[in-house]
Amino acid sequence: MTYDAALDAALDRLHEEGRYRTFIDIERQRGQFPHAVWNKPDGTQQDITVWCGNDYLGMGQHPVVLEAMHQALEDTGAGSGGTRNISGTTVYHKRLEAELADLHGKESALLFTSAYIANDATLSTLPKLFPGLIIYSDELNHASMIEGVRRNGGAKRIFRHNDVAHLRELLAADDPAAPKLIAFESIYSMDGDIGPIKEICDLADEFGALTYLDEVHAVGMYGPRGGGIAERDGLMHRLDIINGTLGKAFGVCGGYIAASEKMCDAVRSYAPGFIFTTSLPPVVAAGAAASIKHLKSDQALRDLHQERAKVLKLRLKGMGLPIIDHGTHIVPVIVGDPVHTKKISDMLLADYGIYVQPINFPTVPRGTERLRFTPSPVHDPKMLDGLVQAMDALWNHCALNRAEMSA
């Protein structure tokens, strides 16, 4: 085999389909988010506003978080120095796990280096703990959940997205004595729709199944203390395992599960993705703990976040743009073509200083390519005006071009 030729062919396919991913080199500036600097390929710089970030509440710039991280850096240095089992467990890790357990009303929590690893490691480990386990997974679950389910070597069933009736059919068709687990999400990040948590918990009770809920796009932002959609709806006590991230609303990085003490202990003891990974730096754990503690009582920030998202959706709808609105903070505008999605994204960045990354297949199905906006409390009305005006101009421009191309 000519290896370089094979690599060229693989990359050429992405270019031809218009879905080659381009990384935008940006520099976040302390205290200025969502403003940033774009380091352009020609060596020049341009001031931009980030509209697609996952720092949903701007906590990555919050003084409480920065102060905690600075203090931990001064006190402990940079890294943890090992895995959790070998010198990598510190007071900062324990404090963070306690904050997370309290946030979700669980006995315990377990830290991972990312929410992706937390999903993958936990879901791939559970069949070791429950021999014969059947996992029922929503078809639109995140790639990390899919990978964990695929790698575990056990039985799996895929149910149609948010289709409780289909899930019931699958559960009823299997051996009543077999151990079962239903894995799903609270907010699905591409459309912003919400999983039927109560109905799934009802089925889990009926069929004797465990429940595994990914709250990655909800923690910090929903519920009276930021515990997520399950907290908002009074359902946390009905979930056996909750997965979350420290890299979105909490503004730092890392992931976790929250569950019973026995469940966390078993995953801790059996999951290679936990056992053989260097633990989070203490400085990161300190920042995350401070962020979680702060957000447990900052309802005003959550309210402002929802207000900003609502205003943006109303204004884009008023322009006639094809947005998806499920009542959450995620604002997808469907373009439906990878080339035009990239073109609008490029023009927003170059001509208006607005950064929103195109979302193409395989992240979303072909024909649903989109721009996904994530307004935050720190996107002020002037920024909103600028985005709406830019989208109005570019959408009409690209619509004309598409009409000419198809004529």
Coordinates of N, CA and C in Angstrom, one line a residue, residues 68-69 72-73 76-81 88 90-93 96 279-288:
A68 N -9.8 30.8 42.4 CA -9.6 29.5 43.0 C -8.4 28.8 42.2
M69 N -8.4 28.9 40.9 CA -7.3 28.3 40.2 C -5.9 28.9 40.4
A72 N -4.8 27.6 43.8 CA -4.4 26.2 43.8 C -3.0 26.0 43.1
L73 N -2.8 26.9 42.0 CA -1.6 26.8 41.3 C -0.4 27.2 42.2
T76 N 0.0 24.3 44.9 CA 0.3 22.9 44.6 C 1.2 22.7 43.3
G77 N 1.2 23.7 42.5 CA 1.9 23.6 41.2 C 1.0 23.1 40.1
A78 N 1.6 22.6 39.0 CA 0.8 22.5 37.8 C 0.0 21.2 37.7
G79 N 0.7 20.0 37.8 CA 0.0 18.7 37.5 C -0.3 18.0 38.8
S80 N -1.1 16.9 38.6 CA -1.4 16.0 39.8 C -0.3 15.0 40.1
G81 N 0.5 14.7 39.1 CA 1.6 13.8 39.4 C 1.3 12.3 39.3
G88 N -2.2 10.5 42.6 CA -3.0 11.6 41.9 C -4.3 12.0 42.5
T90 N -6.0 14.2 45.4 CA -5.7 15.3 46.3 C -7.0 15.8 47.0
V91 N -6.8 16.7 47.9 CA -7.9 17.3 48.5 C -8.8 18.0 47.5
Y92 N -8.3 18.5 46.4 CA -9.0 19.2 45.4 C -10.0 18.3 44.7
H93 N -9.5 17.1 44.4 CA -10.3 16.1 43.7 C -11.4 15.6 44.6
L96 N -14.0 18.4 44.9 CA -14.8 18.5 43.6 C -15.9 17.3 43.6
S279 N -4.7 11.9 36.6 CA -5.9 12.6 37.1 C -5.8 14.1 36.7
L280 N -7.0 14.7 36.8 CA -7.0 16.2 36.5 C -6.0 16.9 37.3
P281 N -5.4 18.0 36.8 CA -4.6 18.8 37.6 C -5.4 19.4 38.7
P282 N -4.8 19.6 39.9 CA -5.5 20.2 41.0 C -6.0 21.5 40.7
V283 N -5.3 22.3 39.9 CA -5.7 23.7 39.6 C -7.1 23.6 38.8
V284 N -7.3 22.6 38.0 CA -8.5 22.4 37.2 C -9.6 22.0 38.2
A285 N -9.3 21.1 39.1 CA -10.3 20.6 40.0 C -10.8 21.8 40.9
A286 N -9.8 22.6 41.3 CA -10.2 23.7 42.2 C -11.1 24.7 41.5
G287 N -10.8 25.0 40.2 CA -11.6 25.9 39.5 C -13.0 25.4 39.3
A288 N -13.1 24.1 38.9 CA -14.4 23.4 38.7 C -15.3 23.4 40.0

